[in-house]
Amino acid sequence: MSWSAIQWYLQRITGAALVVLLIAHFWVEHFASERLLRGELSYDAIRARIASPLWQGIDIAFLLIALYHGLSGLRNILLDHGRIGPGAARALTAV
């Protein structure tokens, strides 16, 4: 399998993962918090949730997946629609 095919699949996989993580994020942050539903959400409640290694891992994974997906999409736009030479295309792909 070529490198461009792997990048194509990774773009689709990260897009699907972003949809799942975004839905989970909205659910946890806006609907599943009992304190929020009671109107008692505070800085300390959010700080306690963020202190959990599980939530730290989920948030960091969300950010890294979004970063990869966004930068890969920007690379695809530049390669498809940008007026760049072959040397710049190789440099853009190498980075």
PDB file of N, CA and C in Angstrom:
ATOM      1  N   MET A   1       0.847  -1.169   0.000  1.00  0.00           N
ATOM      2  CA  MET A   1       0.000   0.000   0.000  1.00  0.00           C
ATOM      3  C   MET A   1       0.897   1.238   0.000  1.00  0.00           C
ATOM      4  N   SER A   2       0.579   2.200  -0.825  1.00  0.00           N
ATOM      5  CA  SER A   2       1.416   3.392  -0.941  1.00  0.00           C
ATOM      6  C   SER A   2       1.157   4.350   0.220  1.00  0.00           C
ATOM      7  N   TRP A   3       2.110   5.270   0.411  1.00  0.00           N
ATOM      8  CA  TRP A   3       1.998   6.243   1.496  1.00  0.00           C
ATOM      9  C   TRP A   3       0.786   7.149   1.294  1.00  0.00           C
ATOM     10  N   SER A   4       0.480   7.529   0.075  1.00  0.00           N
ATOM     11  CA  SER A   4      -0.682   8.392  -0.165  1.00  0.00           C
ATOM     12  C   SER A   4      -1.988   7.658   0.154  1.00  0.00           C
ATOM     13  N   ALA A   5      -2.038   6.360  -0.074  1.00  0.00           N
ATOM     14  CA  ALA A   5      -3.233   5.591   0.290  1.00  0.00           C
ATOM     15  C   ALA A   5      -3.393   5.520   1.810  1.00  0.00           C
ATOM     16  N   ILE A   6      -2.279   5.367   2.513  1.00  0.00           N
ATOM     17  CA  ILE A   6      -2.331   5.348   3.980  1.00  0.00           C
ATOM     18  C   ILE A   6      -2.820   6.690   4.503  1.00  0.00           C
ATOM     19  N   GLN A   7      -2.315   7.782   3.937  1.00  0.00           N
ATOM     20  CA  GLN A   7      -2.776   9.110   4.358  1.00  0.00           C
ATOM     21  C   GLN A   7      -4.251   9.297   4.067  1.00  0.00           C
ATOM     22  N   TRP A   8      -4.721   8.789   2.946  1.00  0.00           N
ATOM     23  CA  TRP A   8      -6.138   8.894   2.599  1.00  0.00           C
ATOM     24  C   TRP A   8      -6.984   8.173   3.641  1.00  0.00           C
ATOM     25  N   TYR A   9      -6.588   6.956   3.996  1.00  0.00           N
ATOM     26  CA  TYR A   9      -7.326   6.201   5.011  1.00  0.00           C
ATOM     27  C   TYR A   9      -7.267   6.883   6.377  1.00  0.00           C
ATOM     28  N   LEU A  10      -6.095   7.393   6.751  1.00  0.00           N
ATOM     29  CA  LEU A  10      -5.967   8.078   8.041  1.00  0.00           C
ATOM     30  C   LEU A  10      -6.848   9.323   8.107  1.00  0.00           C
ATOM     31  N   GLN A  11      -6.977  10.033   6.983  1.00  0.00           N
ATOM     32  CA  GLN A  11      -7.854  11.209   6.948  1.00  0.00           C
ATOM     33  C   GLN A  11      -9.299  10.798   7.222  1.00  0.00           C
ATOM     34  N   ARG A  12      -9.742   9.696   6.655  1.00  0.00           N
ATOM     35  CA  ARG A  12     -11.120   9.226   6.866  1.00  0.00           C
ATOM     36  C   ARG A  12     -11.315   8.679   8.273  1.00  0.00           C
ATOM     37  N   ILE A  13     -10.314   7.948   8.780  1.00  0.00           N
ATOM     38  CA  ILE A  13     -10.409   7.381  10.128  1.00  0.00           C
ATOM     39  C   ILE A  13     -10.431   8.493  11.173  1.00  0.00           C
ATOM     40  N   THR A  14      -9.556   9.487  11.029  1.00  0.00           N
ATOM     41  CA  THR A  14      -9.551  10.576  12.003  1.00  0.00           C
ATOM     42  C   THR A  14     -10.825  11.407  11.906  1.00  0.00           C
ATOM     43  N   GLY A  15     -11.393  11.542  10.721  1.00  0.00           N
ATOM     44  CA  GLY A  15     -12.670  12.246  10.588  1.00  0.00           C
ATOM     45  C   GLY A  15     -13.781  11.534  11.330  1.00  0.00           C
ATOM     46  N   ALA A  16     -13.839  10.211  11.191  1.00  0.00           N
ATOM     47  CA  ALA A  16     -14.854   9.430  11.910  1.00  0.00           C
ATOM     48  C   ALA A  16     -14.611   9.488  13.419  1.00  0.00           C
ATOM     49  N   ALA A  17     -13.342   9.420  13.830  1.00  0.00           N
ATOM     50  CA  ALA A  17     -13.019   9.503  15.261  1.00  0.00           C
ATOM     51  C   ALA A  17     -13.398  10.864  15.824  1.00  0.00           C
ATOM     52  N   LEU A  18     -13.214  11.918  15.039  1.00  0.00           N
ATOM     53  CA  LEU A  18     -13.597  13.256  15.500  1.00  0.00           C
ATOM     54  C   LEU A  18     -15.099  13.367  15.715  1.00  0.00           C
ATOM     55  N   VAL A  19     -15.878  12.760  14.839  1.00  0.00           N
ATOM     56  CA  VAL A  19     -17.334  12.794  15.013  1.00  0.00           C
ATOM     57  C   VAL A  19     -17.718  12.099  16.312  1.00  0.00           C
ATOM     58  N   VAL A  20     -17.148  10.921  16.561  1.00  0.00           N
ATOM     59  CA  VAL A  20     -17.460  10.173  17.786  1.00  0.00           C
ATOM     60  C   VAL A  20     -16.998  10.945  19.023  1.00  0.00           C
ATOM     61  N   LEU A  21     -15.779  11.469  18.997  1.00  0.00           N
ATOM     62  CA  LEU A  21     -15.258  12.203  20.145  1.00  0.00           C
ATOM     63  C   LEU A  21     -16.020  13.502  20.380  1.00  0.00           C
ATOM     64  N   LEU A  22     -16.442  14.159  19.328  1.00  0.00           N
ATOM     65  CA  LEU A  22     -17.197  15.402  19.483  1.00  0.00           C
ATOM     66  C   LEU A  22     -18.560  15.136  20.111  1.00  0.00           C
ATOM     67  N   ILE A  23     -19.232  14.088  19.675  1.00  0.00           N
ATOM     68  CA  ILE A  23     -20.526  13.728  20.268  1.00  0.00           C
ATOM     69  C   ILE A  23     -20.331  13.366  21.740  1.00  0.00           C
ATOM     70  N   ALA A  24     -19.299  12.582  22.043  1.00  0.00           N
ATOM     71  CA  ALA A  24     -19.021  12.217  23.434  1.00  0.00           C
ATOM     72  C   ALA A  24     -18.692  13.451  24.267  1.00  0.00           C
ATOM     73  N   HIS A  25     -17.911  14.361  23.702  1.00  0.00           N
ATOM     74  CA  HIS A  25     -17.549  15.582  24.413  1.00  0.00           C
ATOM     75  C   HIS A  25     -18.794  16.405  24.754  1.00  0.00           C
ATOM     76  N   PHE A  26     -19.660  16.625  23.772  1.00  0.00           N
ATOM     77  CA  PHE A  26     -20.875  17.400  24.031  1.00  0.00           C
ATOM     78  C   PHE A  26     -21.767  16.709  25.044  1.00  0.00           C
ATOM     79  N   TRP A  27     -21.864  15.388  24.955  1.00  0.00           N
ATOM     80  CA  TRP A  27     -22.715  14.667  25.897  1.00  0.00           C
ATOM     81  C   TRP A  27     -22.193  14.807  27.324  1.00  0.00           C
ATOM     82  N   VAL A  28     -20.905  14.587  27.512  1.00  0.00           N
ATOM     83  CA  VAL A  28     -20.333  14.638  28.860  1.00  0.00           C
ATOM     84  C   VAL A  28     -20.351  16.064  29.404  1.00  0.00           C
ATOM     85  N   GLU A  29     -19.989  17.027  28.578  1.00  0.00           N
ATOM     86  CA  GLU A  29     -19.874  18.401  29.061  1.00  0.00           C
ATOM     87  C   GLU A  29     -21.223  19.095  29.263  1.00  0.00           C
ATOM     88  N   HIS A  30     -22.243  18.694  28.494  1.00  0.00           N
ATOM     89  CA  HIS A  30     -23.491  19.455  28.532  1.00  0.00           C
ATOM     90  C   HIS A  30     -24.692  18.694  29.067  1.00  0.00           C
ATOM     91  N   PHE A  31     -24.665  17.369  29.048  1.00  0.00           N
ATOM     92  CA  PHE A  31     -25.857  16.630  29.445  1.00  0.00           C
ATOM     93  C   PHE A  31     -25.630  15.633  30.580  1.00  0.00           C
ATOM     94  N   ALA A  32     -24.450  15.089  30.714  1.00  0.00           N
ATOM     95  CA  ALA A  32     -24.218  14.020  31.682  1.00  0.00           C
ATOM     96  C   ALA A  32     -23.731  14.524  33.037  1.00  0.00           C
ATOM     97  N   SER A  33     -23.493  15.800  33.164  1.00  0.00           N
ATOM     98  CA  SER A  33     -22.994  16.337  34.425  1.00  0.00           C
ATOM     99  C   SER A  33     -24.171  16.665  35.340  1.00  0.00           C
ATOM    100  N   GLU A  34     -24.236  15.966  36.468  1.00  0.00           N
ATOM    101  CA  GLU A  34     -25.336  16.196  37.410  1.00  0.00           C
ATOM    102  C   GLU A  34     -25.273  17.598  37.992  1.00  0.00           C
ATOM    103  N   ARG A  35     -24.069  18.089  38.228  1.00  0.00           N
ATOM    104  CA  ARG A  35     -23.933  19.445  38.771  1.00  0.00           C
ATOM    105  C   ARG A  35     -24.439  20.486  37.790  1.00  0.00           C
ATOM    106  N   LEU A  36     -24.189  20.263  36.507  1.00  0.00           N
ATOM    107  CA  LEU A  36     -24.679  21.198  35.498  1.00  0.00           C
ATOM    108  C   LEU A  36     -26.199  21.194  35.459  1.00  0.00           C
ATOM    109  N   LEU A  37     -26.795  20.021  35.533  1.00  0.00           N
ATOM    110  CA  LEU A  37     -28.253  19.929  35.504  1.00  0.00           C
ATOM    111  C   LEU A  37     -28.886  20.578  36.731  1.00  0.00           C
ATOM    112  N   ARG A  38     -28.181  20.549  37.872  1.00  0.00           N
ATOM    113  CA  ARG A  38     -28.695  21.193  39.079  1.00  0.00           C
ATOM    114  C   ARG A  38     -28.317  22.665  39.140  1.00  0.00           C
ATOM    115  N   GLY A  39     -27.488  23.141  38.214  1.00  0.00           N
ATOM    116  CA  GLY A  39     -27.054  24.535  38.221  1.00  0.00           C
ATOM    117  C   GLY A  39     -25.910  24.808  39.175  1.00  0.00           C
ATOM    118  N   GLU A  40     -25.148  23.782  39.540  1.00  0.00           N
ATOM    119  CA  GLU A  40     -24.067  23.926  40.507  1.00  0.00           C
ATOM    120  C   GLU A  40     -22.690  23.722  39.880  1.00  0.00           C
ATOM    121  N   LEU A  41     -22.577  23.875  38.594  1.00  0.00           N
ATOM    122  CA  LEU A  41     -21.286  23.656  37.941  1.00  0.00           C
ATOM    123  C   LEU A  41     -20.337  24.777  38.330  1.00  0.00           C
ATOM    124  N   SER A  42     -19.128  24.405  38.725  1.00  0.00           N
ATOM    125  CA  SER A  42     -18.150  25.402  39.162  1.00  0.00           C
ATOM    126  C   SER A  42     -16.768  25.039  38.616  1.00  0.00           C
ATOM    127  N   TYR A  43     -15.856  25.942  38.857  1.00  0.00           N
ATOM    128  CA  TYR A  43     -14.480  25.714  38.442  1.00  0.00           C
ATOM    129  C   TYR A  43     -13.907  24.469  39.117  1.00  0.00           C
ATOM    130  N   ASP A  44     -14.231  24.277  40.388  1.00  0.00           N
ATOM    131  CA  ASP A  44     -13.709  23.127  41.129  1.00  0.00           C
ATOM    132  C   ASP A  44     -14.222  21.801  40.553  1.00  0.00           C
ATOM    133  N   ALA A  45     -15.467  21.779  40.095  1.00  0.00           N
ATOM    134  CA  ALA A  45     -16.020  20.549  39.509  1.00  0.00           C
ATOM    135  C   ALA A  45     -15.297  20.205  38.211  1.00  0.00           C
ATOM    136  N   ILE A  46     -15.041  21.197  37.387  1.00  0.00           N
ATOM    137  CA  ILE A  46     -14.330  20.959  36.126  1.00  0.00           C
ATOM    138  C   ILE A  46     -12.878  20.584  36.414  1.00  0.00           C
ATOM    139  N   ARG A  47     -12.278  21.239  37.384  1.00  0.00           N
ATOM    140  CA  ARG A  47     -10.894  20.926  37.754  1.00  0.00           C
ATOM    141  C   ARG A  47     -10.764  19.481  38.250  1.00  0.00           C
ATOM    142  N   ALA A  48     -11.755  19.019  38.996  1.00  0.00           N
ATOM    143  CA  ALA A  48     -11.729  17.632  39.483  1.00  0.00           C
ATOM    144  C   ALA A  48     -11.844  16.650  38.319  1.00  0.00           C
ATOM    145  N   ARG A  49     -12.663  16.970  37.323  1.00  0.00           N
ATOM    146  CA  ARG A  49     -12.806  16.084  36.166  1.00  0.00           C
ATOM    147  C   ARG A  49     -11.521  16.054  35.347  1.00  0.00           C
ATOM    148  N   ILE A  50     -10.907  17.199  35.173  1.00  0.00           N
ATOM    149  CA  ILE A  50      -9.684  17.270  34.376  1.00  0.00           C
ATOM    150  C   ILE A  50      -8.508  16.601  35.094  1.00  0.00           C
ATOM    151  N   ALA A  51      -8.561  16.496  36.421  1.00  0.00           N
ATOM    152  CA  ALA A  51      -7.483  15.862  37.173  1.00  0.00           C
ATOM    153  C   ALA A  51      -7.421  14.354  36.937  1.00  0.00           C
ATOM    154  N   SER A  52      -8.480  13.778  36.409  1.00  0.00           N
ATOM    155  CA  SER A  52      -8.509  12.343  36.155  1.00  0.00           C
ATOM    156  C   SER A  52      -7.615  11.990  34.961  1.00  0.00           C
ATOM    157  N   PRO A  53      -6.724  11.013  35.109  1.00  0.00           N
ATOM    158  CA  PRO A  53      -5.873  10.608  33.985  1.00  0.00           C
ATOM    159  C   PRO A  53      -6.681  10.113  32.772  1.00  0.00           C
ATOM    160  N   LEU A  54      -7.833   9.510  33.014  1.00  0.00           N
ATOM    161  CA  LEU A  54      -8.675   9.057  31.906  1.00  0.00           C
ATOM    162  C   LEU A  54      -9.133  10.244  31.060  1.00  0.00           C
ATOM    163  N   TRP A  55      -9.635  11.284  31.712  1.00  0.00           N
ATOM    164  CA  TRP A  55     -10.109  12.445  30.962  1.00  0.00           C
ATOM    165  C   TRP A  55      -8.960  13.211  30.318  1.00  0.00           C
ATOM    166  N   GLN A  56      -7.813  13.227  30.977  1.00  0.00           N
ATOM    167  CA  GLN A  56      -6.648  13.863  30.363  1.00  0.00           C
ATOM    168  C   GLN A  56      -6.271  13.142  29.075  1.00  0.00           C
ATOM    169  N   GLY A  57      -6.271  11.817  29.119  1.00  0.00           N
ATOM    170  CA  GLY A  57      -5.948  11.027  27.925  1.00  0.00           C
ATOM    171  C   GLY A  57      -6.956  11.247  26.810  1.00  0.00           C
ATOM    172  N   ILE A  58      -8.248  11.291  27.160  1.00  0.00           N
ATOM    173  CA  ILE A  58      -9.283  11.512  26.152  1.00  0.00           C
ATOM    174  C   ILE A  58      -9.137  12.899  25.530  1.00  0.00           C
ATOM    175  N   ASP A  59      -8.908  13.917  26.357  1.00  0.00           N
ATOM    176  CA  ASP A  59      -8.766  15.278  25.830  1.00  0.00           C
ATOM    177  C   ASP A  59      -7.525  15.430  24.963  1.00  0.00           C
ATOM    178  N   ILE A  60      -6.420  14.838  25.379  1.00  0.00           N
ATOM    179  CA  ILE A  60      -5.188  14.920  24.585  1.00  0.00           C
ATOM    180  C   ILE A  60      -5.354  14.165  23.272  1.00  0.00           C
ATOM    181  N   ALA A  61      -5.995  13.000  23.312  1.00  0.00           N
ATOM    182  CA  ALA A  61      -6.245  12.254  22.070  1.00  0.00           C
ATOM    183  C   ALA A  61      -7.135  13.062  21.130  1.00  0.00           C
ATOM    184  N   PHE A  62      -8.162  13.701  21.684  1.00  0.00           N
ATOM    185  CA  PHE A  62      -9.063  14.540  20.883  1.00  0.00           C
ATOM    186  C   PHE A  62      -8.263  15.648  20.186  1.00  0.00           C
ATOM    187  N   LEU A  63      -7.398  16.316  20.921  1.00  0.00           N
ATOM    188  CA  LEU A  63      -6.607  17.402  20.349  1.00  0.00           C
ATOM    189  C   LEU A  63      -5.630  16.901  19.287  1.00  0.00           C
ATOM    190  N   LEU A  64      -4.955  15.780  19.555  1.00  0.00           N
ATOM    191  CA  LEU A  64      -3.985  15.262  18.581  1.00  0.00           C
ATOM    192  C   LEU A  64      -4.673  14.778  17.304  1.00  0.00           C
ATOM    193  N   ILE A  65      -5.820  14.129  17.449  1.00  0.00           N
ATOM    194  CA  ILE A  65      -6.554  13.671  16.267  1.00  0.00           C
ATOM    195  C   ILE A  65      -7.045  14.860  15.463  1.00  0.00           C
ATOM    196  N   ALA A  66      -7.559  15.887  16.146  1.00  0.00           N
ATOM    197  CA  ALA A  66      -8.022  17.091  15.436  1.00  0.00           C
ATOM    198  C   ALA A  66      -6.860  17.793  14.736  1.00  0.00           C
ATOM    199  N   LEU A  67      -5.702  17.854  15.385  1.00  0.00           N
ATOM    200  CA  LEU A  67      -4.531  18.488  14.782  1.00  0.00           C
ATOM    201  C   LEU A  67      -4.083  17.737  13.535  1.00  0.00           C
ATOM    202  N   TYR A  68      -3.978  16.409  13.634  1.00  0.00           N
ATOM    203  CA  TYR A  68      -3.572  15.631  12.467  1.00  0.00           C
ATOM    204  C   TYR A  68      -4.580  15.796  11.323  1.00  0.00           C
ATOM    205  N   HIS A  69      -5.856  15.694  11.646  1.00  0.00           N
ATOM    206  CA  HIS A  69      -6.890  15.779  10.623  1.00  0.00           C
ATOM    207  C   HIS A  69      -6.864  17.155   9.933  1.00  0.00           C
ATOM    208  N   GLY A  70      -6.730  18.204  10.717  1.00  0.00           N
ATOM    209  CA  GLY A  70      -6.709  19.552  10.147  1.00  0.00           C
ATOM    210  C   GLY A  70      -5.485  19.810   9.290  1.00  0.00           C
ATOM    211  N   LEU A  71      -4.311  19.428   9.776  1.00  0.00           N
ATOM    212  CA  LEU A  71      -3.088  19.652   9.005  1.00  0.00           C
ATOM    213  C   LEU A  71      -3.039  18.782   7.753  1.00  0.00           C
ATOM    214  N   SER A  72      -3.546  17.575   7.853  1.00  0.00           N
ATOM    215  CA  SER A  72      -3.606  16.706   6.680  1.00  0.00           C
ATOM    216  C   SER A  72      -4.569  17.283   5.634  1.00  0.00           C
ATOM    217  N   GLY A  73      -5.686  17.806   6.100  1.00  0.00           N
ATOM    218  CA  GLY A  73      -6.629  18.439   5.177  1.00  0.00           C
ATOM    219  C   GLY A  73      -6.037  19.667   4.504  1.00  0.00           C
ATOM    220  N   LEU A  74      -5.294  20.474   5.266  1.00  0.00           N
ATOM    221  CA  LEU A  74      -4.628  21.644   4.693  1.00  0.00           C
ATOM    222  C   LEU A  74      -3.591  21.222   3.658  1.00  0.00           C
ATOM    223  N   ARG A  75      -2.847  20.168   3.959  1.00  0.00           N
ATOM    224  CA  ARG A  75      -1.871  19.642   2.999  1.00  0.00           C
ATOM    225  C   ARG A  75      -2.560  19.199   1.707  1.00  0.00           C
ATOM    226  N   ASN A  76      -3.694  18.509   1.846  1.00  0.00           N
ATOM    227  CA  ASN A  76      -4.426  18.053   0.667  1.00  0.00           C
ATOM    228  C   ASN A  76      -4.925  19.224  -0.164  1.00  0.00           C
ATOM    229  N   ILE A  77      -5.411  20.265   0.485  1.00  0.00           N
ATOM    230  CA  ILE A  77      -5.880  21.448  -0.238  1.00  0.00           C
ATOM    231  C   ILE A  77      -4.728  22.093  -0.990  1.00  0.00           C
ATOM    232  N   LEU A  78      -3.591  22.246  -0.322  1.00  0.00           N
ATOM    233  CA  LEU A  78      -2.440  22.868  -0.982  1.00  0.00           C
ATOM    234  C   LEU A  78      -1.946  22.040  -2.160  1.00  0.00           C
ATOM    235  N   LEU A  79      -1.922  20.721  -2.011  1.00  0.00           N
ATOM    236  CA  LEU A  79      -1.452  19.883  -3.104  1.00  0.00           C
ATOM    237  C   LEU A  79      -2.456  19.841  -4.257  1.00  0.00           C
ATOM    238  N   ASP A  80      -3.748  19.874  -3.949  1.00  0.00           N
ATOM    239  CA  ASP A  80      -4.759  19.794  -5.002  1.00  0.00           C
ATOM    240  C   ASP A  80      -4.987  21.125  -5.713  1.00  0.00           C
ATOM    241  N   HIS A  81      -4.966  22.219  -4.967  1.00  0.00           N
ATOM    242  CA  HIS A  81      -5.368  23.496  -5.546  1.00  0.00           C
ATOM    243  C   HIS A  81      -4.279  24.555  -5.515  1.00  0.00           C
ATOM    244  N   GLY A  82      -3.181  24.282  -4.836  1.00  0.00           N
ATOM    245  CA  GLY A  82      -2.098  25.254  -4.762  1.00  0.00           C
ATOM    246  C   GLY A  82      -1.223  25.199  -5.993  1.00  0.00           C
ATOM    247  N   ARG A  83      -0.652  26.315  -6.304  1.00  0.00           N
ATOM    248  CA  ARG A  83       0.269  26.366  -7.447  1.00  0.00           C
ATOM    249  C   ARG A  83       1.694  26.262  -6.905  1.00  0.00           C
ATOM    250  N   ILE A  84       2.066  25.022  -6.552  1.00  0.00           N
ATOM    251  CA  ILE A  84       3.392  24.772  -6.012  1.00  0.00           C
ATOM    252  C   ILE A  84       4.100  23.776  -6.911  1.00  0.00           C
ATOM    253  N   GLY A  85       5.399  23.895  -6.933  1.00  0.00           N
ATOM    254  CA  GLY A  85       6.200  23.003  -7.784  1.00  0.00           C
ATOM    255  C   GLY A  85       6.396  21.650  -7.132  1.00  0.00           C
ATOM    256  N   PRO A  86       7.026  20.742  -7.892  1.00  0.00           N
ATOM    257  CA  PRO A  86       7.240  19.384  -7.370  1.00  0.00           C
ATOM    258  C   PRO A  86       8.150  19.360  -6.133  1.00  0.00           C
ATOM    259  N   GLY A  87       9.131  20.253  -6.074  1.00  0.00           N
ATOM    260  CA  GLY A  87      10.021  20.288  -4.919  1.00  0.00           C
ATOM    261  C   GLY A  87       9.294  20.724  -3.668  1.00  0.00           C
ATOM    262  N   ALA A  88       8.432  21.728  -3.792  1.00  0.00           N
ATOM    263  CA  ALA A  88       7.641  22.175  -2.644  1.00  0.00           C
ATOM    264  C   ALA A  88       6.635  21.121  -2.242  1.00  0.00           C
ATOM    265  N   ALA A  89       6.099  20.380  -3.192  1.00  0.00           N
ATOM    266  CA  ALA A  89       5.148  19.307  -2.862  1.00  0.00           C
ATOM    267  C   ALA A  89       5.844  18.196  -2.084  1.00  0.00           C
ATOM    268  N   ARG A  90       7.069  17.873  -2.470  1.00  0.00           N
ATOM    269  CA  ARG A  90       7.835  16.856  -1.733  1.00  0.00           C
ATOM    270  C   ARG A  90       8.151  17.338  -0.331  1.00  0.00           C
ATOM    271  N   ALA A  91       8.531  18.605  -0.204  1.00  0.00           N
ATOM    272  CA  ALA A  91       8.845  19.169   1.122  1.00  0.00           C
ATOM    273  C   ALA A  91       7.601  19.200   2.004  1.00  0.00           C
ATOM    274  N   LEU A  92       6.462  19.547   1.413  1.00  0.00           N
ATOM    275  CA  LEU A  92       5.214  19.597   2.167  1.00  0.00           C
ATOM    276  C   LEU A  92       4.796  18.216   2.630  1.00  0.00           C
ATOM    277  N   THR A  93       5.038  17.216   1.807  1.00  0.00           N
ATOM    278  CA  THR A  93       4.691  15.850   2.163  1.00  0.00           C
ATOM    279  C   THR A  93       5.667  15.290   3.199  1.00  0.00           C
ATOM    280  N   ALA A  94       6.928  15.669   3.128  1.00  0.00           N
ATOM    281  CA  ALA A  94       7.935  15.176   4.071  1.00  0.00           C
ATOM    282  C   ALA A  94       7.666  15.691   5.475  1.00  0.00           C
ATOM    283  N   VAL A  95       7.139  16.886   5.578  1.00  0.00           N
ATOM    284  CA  VAL A  95       6.867  17.476   6.888  1.00  0.00           C
ATOM    285  C   VAL A  95       5.557  16.959   7.354  1.00  0.00           C
TER     286      VAL A  95
END
